[in-house]
Short mmCIF file of C-alpha atoms and ligand atoms in Angstrom, two decimals:
data_model
loop_
_atom_site.label_atom_id
_atom_site.label_comp_id
_atom_site.label_asym_id
_atom_site.label_seq_id
_atom_site.Cartn_x
_atom_site.Cartn_y
_atom_site.Cartn_z
CA MET A 273 -18.26 80.84 78.08
CA THR A 274 -15.84 80.27 80.94
CA SER A 275 -12.44 81.95 81.10
CA ALA A 276 -10.74 78.57 80.77
CA ALA A 277 -12.30 78.08 77.35
CA LEU A 278 -11.03 81.34 75.96
CA ARG A 279 -8.53 80.97 73.14
CA ILE A 280 -6.11 83.85 73.09
CA GLY A 281 -3.81 84.58 70.14
CA VAL A 282 -0.74 86.68 70.95
CA ILE A 283 0.93 88.26 67.95
CA GLY A 284 4.62 88.80 68.75
CA GLY A 285 7.00 86.68 70.81
CA GLY A 286 9.06 89.60 72.34
CA LEU A 287 9.48 90.31 76.01
CA GLY A 288 5.97 91.69 76.20
CA GLY A 289 4.10 89.05 74.20
CA LEU A 290 5.86 86.05 75.84
CA SER A 291 5.50 87.33 79.40
CA ALA A 292 1.76 87.94 78.76
CA ALA A 293 1.57 84.42 77.31
CA VAL A 294 3.07 82.90 80.42
CA ALA A 295 0.62 84.83 82.69
CA LEU A 296 -2.42 83.97 80.54
CA HIS A 297 -1.40 80.28 80.23
CA GLN A 298 -0.93 80.02 84.02
CA ALA A 299 -4.42 81.51 84.44
CA GLY A 300 -5.83 78.63 82.42
CA PHE A 301 -6.41 80.23 79.03
CA ALA A 302 -5.63 78.44 75.81
CA VAL A 303 -2.74 80.65 74.50
CA ASP A 304 -0.87 80.58 71.24
CA VAL A 305 1.98 82.91 70.26
CA TYR A 306 2.62 83.79 66.68
CA GLU A 307 6.07 85.27 65.99
CA GLN A 308 7.29 86.34 62.57
CA ALA A 309 10.91 85.41 63.20
CA PRO A 310 12.24 81.88 62.52
CA GLU A 311 13.45 81.69 66.16
CA LEU A 312 12.87 83.55 69.42
CA THR A 313 15.73 85.99 69.66
CA GLN A 314 16.48 89.29 71.36
CA ILE A 315 19.46 91.13 70.18
CA GLY A 316 20.63 94.46 71.55
CA GLY A 317 22.50 93.84 74.80
CA GLY A 318 21.28 94.64 78.24
CA ILE A 319 18.12 95.77 79.96
CA ASN A 320 17.12 97.02 83.36
CA MET A 321 14.27 95.26 85.07
CA GLY A 322 12.91 97.47 87.79
CA PRO A 323 11.33 95.75 90.89
CA ASN A 324 7.86 96.43 89.45
CA ALA A 325 8.57 94.13 86.58
CA ALA A 326 10.84 91.72 88.46
CA ARG A 327 7.97 91.10 90.91
CA VAL A 328 5.58 90.19 88.07
CA LEU A 329 8.13 87.74 86.64
CA ARG A 330 8.75 86.26 90.06
CA ARG A 331 5.01 85.63 90.56
CA LEU A 332 5.11 83.69 87.33
CA GLY A 333 7.64 81.38 88.95
CA LEU A 334 10.60 82.69 86.94
CA SER A 335 12.79 83.53 89.96
CA PRO A 336 15.35 80.71 89.45
CA GLY A 337 16.10 81.89 85.91
CA LEU A 338 16.27 85.58 86.90
CA ASP A 339 18.52 84.78 89.85
CA ARG A 340 20.76 82.75 87.67
CA GLU A 341 21.08 85.15 84.76
CA GLY A 342 20.54 88.55 86.29
CA VAL A 343 22.89 90.94 88.08
CA ARG A 344 21.75 92.89 91.10
CA PRO A 345 23.28 96.33 90.92
CA LEU A 346 23.95 97.92 94.33
CA GLY A 347 22.96 101.43 93.12
CA THR A 348 22.81 104.07 90.37
CA HIS A 349 25.36 106.75 90.00
CA GLN A 350 24.78 109.83 87.85
CA ARG A 351 27.95 111.65 86.82
CA ARG A 352 28.99 114.71 84.98
CA TRP A 353 30.13 114.03 81.37
CA GLN A 354 33.53 115.71 81.46
CA ASP A 355 35.01 115.46 84.91
CA GLY A 356 33.06 112.54 86.32
CA ARG A 357 31.79 114.51 89.25
CA THR A 358 28.96 112.77 91.11
CA LEU A 359 25.63 114.46 90.44
CA GLN A 360 23.35 111.93 92.16
CA ARG A 361 23.54 108.50 93.73
CA ALA A 362 20.73 106.17 94.74
CA ALA A 363 20.61 102.71 96.27
CA LEU A 364 18.95 99.83 94.44
CA ASN A 365 19.83 96.51 96.08
CA PRO A 366 19.13 95.04 98.56
CA GLN A 367 16.80 98.09 99.35
CA CYS A 368 14.44 97.26 96.46
CA GLU A 369 13.88 93.75 97.76
CA ALA A 370 13.13 95.06 101.22
CA LEU A 371 10.85 97.78 100.05
CA TYR A 372 9.10 96.19 97.07
CA GLY A 373 9.53 92.47 97.42
CA ALA A 374 11.70 92.14 94.35
CA PRO A 375 15.22 93.20 93.29
CA HIS A 376 16.21 95.60 90.54
CA ILE A 377 17.95 93.43 87.92
CA THR A 378 20.20 94.13 84.99
CA ILE A 379 20.23 91.33 82.46
CA HIS A 380 21.07 90.43 78.85
CA ARG A 381 17.86 90.55 76.71
CA ALA A 382 18.51 87.21 75.22
CA ASP A 383 18.92 85.70 78.74
CA LEU A 384 15.69 87.34 79.87
CA LEU A 385 13.74 86.16 76.90
CA ALA A 386 15.06 82.60 77.43
CA VAL A 387 14.01 82.78 81.08
CA ILE A 388 10.47 83.93 80.18
CA ALA A 389 10.13 81.47 77.25
CA ALA A 390 11.05 78.54 79.65
CA GLY A 391 7.72 79.26 81.35
CA PHE A 392 5.59 78.70 78.27
CA PRO A 393 4.96 75.48 76.31
CA SER A 394 7.28 75.69 73.25
CA GLU A 395 4.79 73.77 71.08
CA ARG A 396 2.34 76.74 71.36
CA VAL A 397 4.90 79.24 69.93
CA HIS A 398 4.38 79.36 66.19
CA LEU A 399 7.53 80.71 64.60
CA GLY A 400 7.69 82.01 61.03
CA HIS A 401 4.15 83.37 61.36
CA ARG A 402 4.02 86.98 60.21
CA LEU A 403 0.57 88.46 60.73
CA ALA A 404 -0.94 89.67 57.43
CA GLY A 405 -4.41 90.60 58.58
CA PHE A 406 -7.28 90.01 60.96
CA ALA A 407 -11.06 90.49 61.18
CA ASP A 408 -13.20 90.66 64.39
CA LYS A 409 -16.29 88.64 63.69
CA GLY A 410 -18.05 89.55 66.95
CA GLU A 411 -17.97 86.06 68.58
CA ARG A 412 -14.37 85.33 67.54
CA VAL A 413 -11.42 86.89 65.75
CA GLU A 414 -9.94 85.47 62.60
CA ALA A 415 -6.29 86.13 61.71
CA TRP A 416 -4.13 85.18 58.74
CA PHE A 417 -0.42 85.01 58.16
CA GLU A 418 1.92 85.58 55.29
CA ASN A 419 2.78 81.83 55.33
CA GLY A 420 -0.89 81.04 54.46
CA ALA A 421 -1.90 79.92 58.01
CA ARG A 422 -5.28 81.02 59.33
CA ILE A 423 -6.47 80.90 62.93
CA ALA A 424 -9.63 81.76 64.93
CA CYS A 425 -9.44 82.84 68.57
CA ASP A 426 -11.62 84.56 71.18
CA VAL A 427 -9.17 87.39 71.88
CA LEU A 428 -6.34 88.72 69.77
CA VAL A 429 -3.45 90.52 71.48
CA GLY A 430 -1.08 92.62 69.36
CA ALA A 431 2.26 92.43 71.14
CA ASP A 432 4.12 93.04 67.86
CA GLY A 433 6.22 96.05 68.72
CA ILE A 434 6.51 99.67 67.62
CA HIS A 435 5.65 98.80 63.96
CA SER A 436 2.62 96.81 65.09
CA ALA A 437 0.50 95.38 62.28
CA VAL A 438 -2.38 94.91 64.82
CA ARG A 439 -2.22 98.56 65.76
CA ALA A 440 -2.31 99.59 62.11
CA GLY A 441 -5.27 97.25 61.56
CA LEU A 442 -7.18 98.82 64.44
CA PHE A 443 -6.31 102.45 64.08
CA GLY A 444 -4.63 102.90 60.69
CA GLU A 445 -1.08 103.24 59.43
CA GLU A 446 0.99 105.97 60.98
CA ASP A 447 4.80 106.21 60.88
CA PRO A 448 6.62 106.40 64.23
CA ARG A 449 8.49 109.64 64.79
CA PHE A 450 12.34 109.87 64.81
CA ALA A 451 13.55 111.31 68.10
CA GLY A 452 16.67 112.85 66.64
CA CYS A 453 18.68 110.59 68.89
CA VAL A 454 20.94 107.62 68.17
CA ALA A 455 22.38 105.02 70.50
CA TYR A 456 25.79 103.43 70.28
CA ARG A 457 25.65 100.06 72.02
CA GLY A 458 28.18 97.48 72.94
CA LEU A 459 29.21 94.68 75.30
CA VAL A 460 32.66 94.49 76.86
CA PRO A 461 34.15 91.38 78.48
CA THR A 462 34.54 92.43 82.14
CA GLU A 463 38.23 91.20 82.34
CA ARG A 464 39.25 93.84 79.78
CA ILE A 465 38.27 96.66 82.10
CA VAL A 466 39.13 95.31 85.49
CA ASP A 467 41.63 98.17 85.97
CA LEU A 468 38.70 100.66 86.05
CA GLY A 469 37.57 99.16 89.32
CA LEU A 470 33.87 99.75 88.39
CA GLU A 471 31.35 99.54 91.17
CA LEU A 472 28.67 96.87 90.86
CA GLY A 473 26.08 99.33 89.75
CA SER A 474 24.66 101.34 86.96
CA GLN A 475 26.43 104.55 85.98
CA SER A 476 24.88 107.25 83.86
CA TRP A 477 26.96 110.15 82.57
CA VAL A 478 25.07 113.18 81.47
CA GLY A 479 26.28 115.94 79.18
CA PRO A 480 25.46 118.32 76.36
CA GLY A 481 23.39 116.61 73.78
CA GLY A 482 23.83 113.11 75.17
CA HIS A 483 24.21 110.62 77.91
CA PHE A 484 26.12 107.37 78.43
CA VAL A 485 24.93 104.42 80.50
CA HIS A 486 26.78 101.26 81.59
CA TYR A 487 25.94 98.31 83.79
CA PHE A 488 26.87 94.65 84.09
CA VAL A 489 24.89 91.74 82.51
CA SER A 490 25.47 88.03 81.82
CA ARG A 491 26.18 87.09 85.42
CA GLY A 492 28.74 89.97 85.64
CA GLN A 493 30.83 88.67 82.74
CA LEU A 494 29.91 91.54 80.40
CA LEU A 495 29.62 95.29 80.85
CA ASN A 496 26.70 96.61 78.65
CA PHE A 497 26.98 100.25 77.42
CA VAL A 498 24.62 102.58 75.58
CA GLY A 499 25.75 105.97 74.53
CA TRP A 500 23.02 108.36 73.41
CA THR A 501 23.72 111.38 71.22
CA GLU A 502 21.48 113.85 69.54
CA ASP A 503 22.25 113.25 65.94
CA ASP A 504 20.04 113.25 62.86
CA THR A 505 22.49 111.75 60.43
CA TRP A 506 21.31 108.16 61.15
CA ASN A 507 17.66 107.17 61.23
CA ARG A 508 17.70 103.44 60.75
CA GLU A 509 16.14 101.33 63.48
CA ASP A 510 17.79 97.93 63.10
CA TRP A 511 19.47 96.22 66.09
CA THR A 512 22.06 94.70 63.76
CA ASP A 513 23.45 97.94 62.13
CA ARG A 514 27.11 98.44 63.14
CA ALA A 515 29.09 101.52 63.72
CA THR A 516 32.83 101.63 63.85
CA ILE A 517 34.45 102.00 67.32
CA ALA A 518 36.06 105.16 65.93
CA ARG A 519 32.63 106.70 65.15
CA ALA A 520 31.34 105.88 68.67
CA LEU A 521 34.48 107.40 70.22
CA ALA A 522 34.11 110.52 68.06
CA ALA A 523 30.46 110.88 69.15
CA PHE A 524 31.77 111.22 72.72
CA GLU A 525 34.78 113.29 72.02
CA GLY A 526 35.77 115.39 75.12
CA TRP A 527 33.86 113.08 77.48
CA HIS A 528 35.50 111.41 80.50
CA PRO A 529 38.37 108.94 79.84
CA GLN A 530 36.39 106.08 81.48
CA ILE A 531 33.81 106.38 78.69
CA HIS A 532 36.55 106.15 76.02
CA ARG A 533 38.15 103.20 77.79
CA ILE A 534 34.81 101.28 77.75
CA ILE A 535 33.94 102.01 74.15
CA ALA A 536 37.45 101.16 73.03
CA ALA A 537 37.40 97.79 74.85
CA ALA A 538 34.42 96.53 72.74
CA ASP A 539 34.94 94.39 69.72
CA THR A 540 31.81 95.59 67.99
CA CYS A 541 29.55 98.61 68.32
CA PHE A 542 25.95 98.81 67.13
CA ILE A 543 24.15 102.00 66.12
CA TRP A 544 20.42 102.39 66.42
CA ALA A 545 18.06 105.34 65.87
CA LEU A 546 15.28 106.07 68.43
CA PHE A 547 11.68 106.41 67.45
CA ASP A 548 8.43 106.79 69.36
CA ARG A 549 4.74 107.68 69.01
CA ASP A 550 2.28 109.86 70.81
CA PRO A 551 0.16 108.19 73.43
CA LEU A 552 -2.94 106.48 71.93
CA PRO A 553 -6.34 107.41 73.34
CA ARG A 554 -7.44 103.77 73.20
CA TRP A 555 -5.90 100.35 72.64
CA SER A 556 -8.79 97.93 72.25
CA VAL A 557 -11.57 97.51 69.74
CA GLY A 558 -14.05 94.68 70.33
CA ARG A 559 -12.01 91.48 70.99
CA VAL A 560 -8.65 92.90 69.88
CA THR A 561 -6.19 94.72 72.02
CA LEU A 562 -2.57 95.88 72.12
CA LEU A 563 0.29 95.47 74.58
CA GLY A 564 3.82 96.83 75.09
CA ASP A 565 5.53 98.82 72.36
CA ALA A 566 2.62 98.13 70.01
CA CYS A 567 0.54 100.67 71.99
CA HIS A 568 2.98 102.69 74.17
CA PRO A 569 6.51 102.86 72.77
CA MET A 570 8.54 105.17 75.00
CA TYR A 571 12.07 106.61 75.01
CA PRO A 572 14.16 104.32 77.22
CA PHE A 573 15.07 107.07 79.51
CA MET A 574 13.11 105.72 82.49
CA GLY A 575 14.24 102.14 81.64
CA GLN A 576 10.61 101.07 81.66
CA GLY A 577 9.50 100.07 78.17
CA ALA A 578 9.74 96.35 78.60
CA ALA A 579 8.85 96.61 82.28
CA GLN A 580 5.55 98.18 81.31
CA ALA A 581 4.97 95.59 78.64
CA ILE A 582 5.35 92.92 81.35
CA GLU A 583 2.93 94.81 83.65
CA ASP A 584 0.43 94.93 80.74
CA GLY A 585 0.42 91.13 80.57
CA ALA A 586 -0.31 90.85 84.27
CA ALA A 587 -3.15 93.39 84.07
CA LEU A 588 -4.68 91.83 80.96
CA THR A 589 -4.66 88.46 82.56
CA ALA A 590 -6.30 89.74 85.75
CA CYS A 591 -8.99 91.53 83.67
CA LEU A 592 -9.77 88.47 81.50
CA ALA A 593 -9.77 86.21 84.50
CA ARG A 594 -12.88 88.02 85.82
CA LYS A 595 -14.83 85.79 83.42
CA GLY A 596 -17.01 88.51 81.93
CA ASP A 597 -17.48 89.56 78.31
CA PRO A 598 -14.03 89.60 76.64
CA ALA A 599 -14.59 92.98 75.05
CA THR A 600 -15.55 94.51 78.33
CA ALA A 601 -12.42 92.95 79.96
CA LEU A 602 -10.26 94.55 77.27
CA GLN A 603 -11.81 97.97 77.96
CA HIS A 604 -11.17 97.49 81.67
CA TYR A 605 -7.53 96.55 80.92
CA GLU A 606 -6.85 99.63 78.87
CA GLN A 607 -8.48 101.89 81.43
CA LEU A 608 -6.30 100.48 84.14
CA ARG A 609 -3.10 100.79 82.09
CA LEU A 610 -3.46 103.93 80.01
CA PRO A 611 -2.82 106.67 82.68
CA ARG A 612 0.28 104.90 84.04
CA VAL A 613 2.05 104.27 80.78
CA THR A 614 1.09 107.73 79.42
CA ARG A 615 2.82 109.20 82.49
CA LEU A 616 5.84 107.14 81.81
CA GLN A 617 5.94 108.11 78.14
CA GLU A 618 5.89 111.72 79.22
CA LEU A 619 8.50 111.33 81.94
CA SER A 620 10.82 109.48 79.51
CA ARG A 621 10.53 112.28 76.99
CA ALA A 622 11.25 114.90 79.68
CA ASN A 623 14.37 112.99 80.74
CA LYS A 624 15.83 113.47 77.20
CA THR A 625 15.81 117.21 77.81
CA ARG A 626 16.93 116.88 81.47
CA PHE A 627 19.83 114.53 80.65
CA HIS A 628 21.09 116.34 77.50
CA MET A 629 21.19 119.93 78.75
CA PRO A 630 24.00 122.08 77.40
CA ASP A 631 26.31 123.41 80.05
CA GLY A 632 24.96 126.57 81.36
CA PRO A 633 22.47 128.03 83.87
CA ALA A 634 19.71 125.39 83.38
CA GLN A 635 22.28 122.57 83.71
CA GLN A 636 23.71 124.20 86.83
CA ALA A 637 20.19 124.50 88.37
CA ARG A 638 19.53 120.83 87.51
CA ASP A 639 22.84 119.68 89.12
CA ALA A 640 22.17 121.82 92.19
CA GLU A 641 18.73 120.25 92.47
CA TRP A 642 20.21 116.80 92.19
CA ALA A 643 22.93 117.63 94.73
CA ARG A 644 20.30 118.76 97.25
CA MET A 645 18.49 115.50 96.81
CA ASN A 646 21.71 113.51 96.93
CA ASN A 647 21.21 112.38 100.48
CA GLY A 648 19.59 109.01 99.60
CA ALA A 649 16.26 110.68 98.90
CA GLY A 650 16.92 111.81 95.33
CA ASP A 651 14.43 111.45 92.60
CA ARG A 652 15.95 108.12 91.56
CA SER A 653 15.84 106.68 95.06
CA PRO A 654 13.69 103.67 95.71
CA ASP A 655 11.50 105.75 97.98
CA ALA A 656 10.87 108.54 95.37
CA LEU A 657 10.03 105.81 92.88
CA ARG A 658 7.47 104.13 95.12
CA TRP A 659 4.61 105.01 92.71
CA LEU A 660 6.50 103.20 90.04
CA TYR A 661 7.99 100.20 91.83
CA ALA A 662 5.20 99.34 94.40
CA HIS A 663 2.52 99.19 91.72
CA ASP A 664 0.65 95.90 91.42
CA PRO A 665 -0.68 95.55 87.90
CA SER A 666 -2.80 92.52 88.72
CA ALA A 667 -4.72 94.30 91.43
CA VAL A 668 -8.11 94.25 89.83
CA GLU A 669 -11.35 94.28 91.78
CA PRO A 670 -12.88 90.81 91.88
CA ALA A 671 -15.80 90.00 89.55
CA PRO A 672 -19.18 90.90 90.96
CA VAL A 673 -21.05 87.66 92.17
C1 FAD B 856 18.51 101.02 73.67
C2 FAD B 856 17.29 100.63 74.48
C3 FAD B 856 17.35 100.39 75.80
C4 FAD B 856 16.19 99.97 76.51
N1 FAD B 856 16.33 99.79 77.83
C5 FAD B 856 15.27 99.36 78.53
C6 FAD B 856 15.39 99.10 79.92
O1 FAD B 856 16.46 99.18 80.52
N2 FAD B 856 14.26 98.60 80.58
C7 FAD B 856 13.05 98.42 79.97
O2 FAD B 856 12.12 98.04 80.58
N3 FAD B 856 12.91 98.76 78.62
C8 FAD B 856 13.97 99.18 77.95
N4 FAD B 856 13.85 99.45 76.58
C9 FAD B 856 12.56 99.24 75.96
C10 FAD B 856 12.24 97.80 75.59
O3 FAD B 856 13.28 97.27 74.84
C11 FAD B 856 10.97 97.76 74.77
O4 FAD B 856 9.98 98.52 75.37
C12 FAD B 856 10.50 96.23 74.74
O5 FAD B 856 11.47 95.44 74.22
C13 FAD B 856 9.16 96.12 74.02
O6 FAD B 856 8.75 94.78 74.05
P1 FAD B 856 7.56 94.29 73.14
O7 FAD B 856 7.42 92.83 73.36
O8 FAD B 856 6.36 95.19 73.32
O9 FAD B 856 8.01 94.60 71.59
P2 FAD B 856 9.21 93.96 70.77
O10 FAD B 856 10.43 93.62 71.66
O11 FAD B 856 9.42 94.80 69.65
O12 FAD B 856 8.64 92.55 70.29
C14 FAD B 856 7.72 92.48 69.17
C15 FAD B 856 7.79 91.14 68.55
O13 FAD B 856 6.75 91.02 67.63
C16 FAD B 856 7.25 90.39 66.44
N5 FAD B 856 6.47 90.89 65.31
C17 FAD B 856 6.48 92.15 64.79
N6 FAD B 856 5.56 92.19 63.80
C18 FAD B 856 4.99 91.02 63.68
C19 FAD B 856 4.01 90.42 62.83
N7 FAD B 856 3.40 91.21 61.86
N8 FAD B 856 3.61 89.16 62.98
C20 FAD B 856 4.23 88.40 63.97
N9 FAD B 856 5.18 88.83 64.79
C21 FAD B 856 5.56 90.20 64.66
C22 FAD B 856 8.69 90.88 66.40
O14 FAD B 856 9.48 89.99 65.60
C23 FAD B 856 9.06 90.83 67.89
O15 FAD B 856 9.54 89.60 68.34
C24 FAD B 856 14.99 99.85 75.85
C25 FAD B 856 14.89 100.10 74.47
C26 FAD B 856 16.05 100.51 73.76
C27 FAD B 856 15.88 100.76 72.33
#
């Protein structure tokens, strides 16, 4: 069987599933995406695309859309929760472009999804298809959906998010774990906060039991904010749950006035509980594999969950393009990806502790360490993140002749 003949079914039309579909389609595979929702949507505000992911998307020819919709922050600025003192600064653009061949972008999720979806034939996205089950028959995989549809494909890819039905089918049901953290999220029209004179960058305020992040999206017209607090009074994971502005303000009581100004300038605030899972020892069984949050959900404290899902798609495509046995290609894919995403899952968890330290000796030691590194070579600088940003997920050895 040639690689061009392989039929690939991707379950889930989120950022991970769709970017994998674009990569696989461009490599000549016959790809179909099955999405449970009646339309392709991403709610939930902004997202950071590090240069590692932006480069993958650029290679897929998506630059015009990214350039049109994305914002290029000049740098990151970490500040202290109460007095706003600078703890660490690091440059992002244009340095990332020069160092890694792609910018760091901040973008609205819906805009990003639309940019990616534009690279894939819409007639091959099957909406309203909620996976109900699948069976690996050895030479092919059969899958069926709650709407009664049945398909057969050569490879099935579960890109169906943290509650993945494909993961459950492969490895059994297991509830994700509540992180004891909730996010207050909102979008503020930029003209309402002009007086703050915000730099074109990403600011992150760290304090006891929480941190607050804001950056521009939607061509600079909106400021996206996410305020994290350790709180176990809310454990619903639904992007559409709303909190009152008063509740969000109360969650950040005593924090810097800039944070209060930003929250108060929003019309609506959403509340969302954070979940994750332990790293999986494997992702693939036979001709079925997983991708993105389906196999490696992570706290968003490295800003890399979607970026790693996008890398997964590039690596999966490169492995399948070697034209060998599909099951072997899927093993190769997971071996390439597992160590890197496991490291990021662990770093993201560690950042929860690092960012949320109560004021005291440990926090002072952390601040002193950041201050020592605050000469352009801090742990968030493009140079220190070379291992993360320079990685090429499609670098797979060529097939033996
Ligand atoms: C507050 C917050 C901020 C974040 N910030 C960043 C950031 O700055 N940078 C970054 O890279 N990442 C970030 N992330 C992480 C990122 O959002 C996720 O890692 C990413 O969206 C995962 O994409 P995915 O395609 O794997 O899964 P999802 O986005 O969950 O997509 C899964 C898709 O599968 C569909 N689906 C589910 N079940 C079925 C089924 N049975 N049948 C058919 N379809 C199904 C769903 O409807 C959905 O469309 C953040 C996350 C949060 C919560």
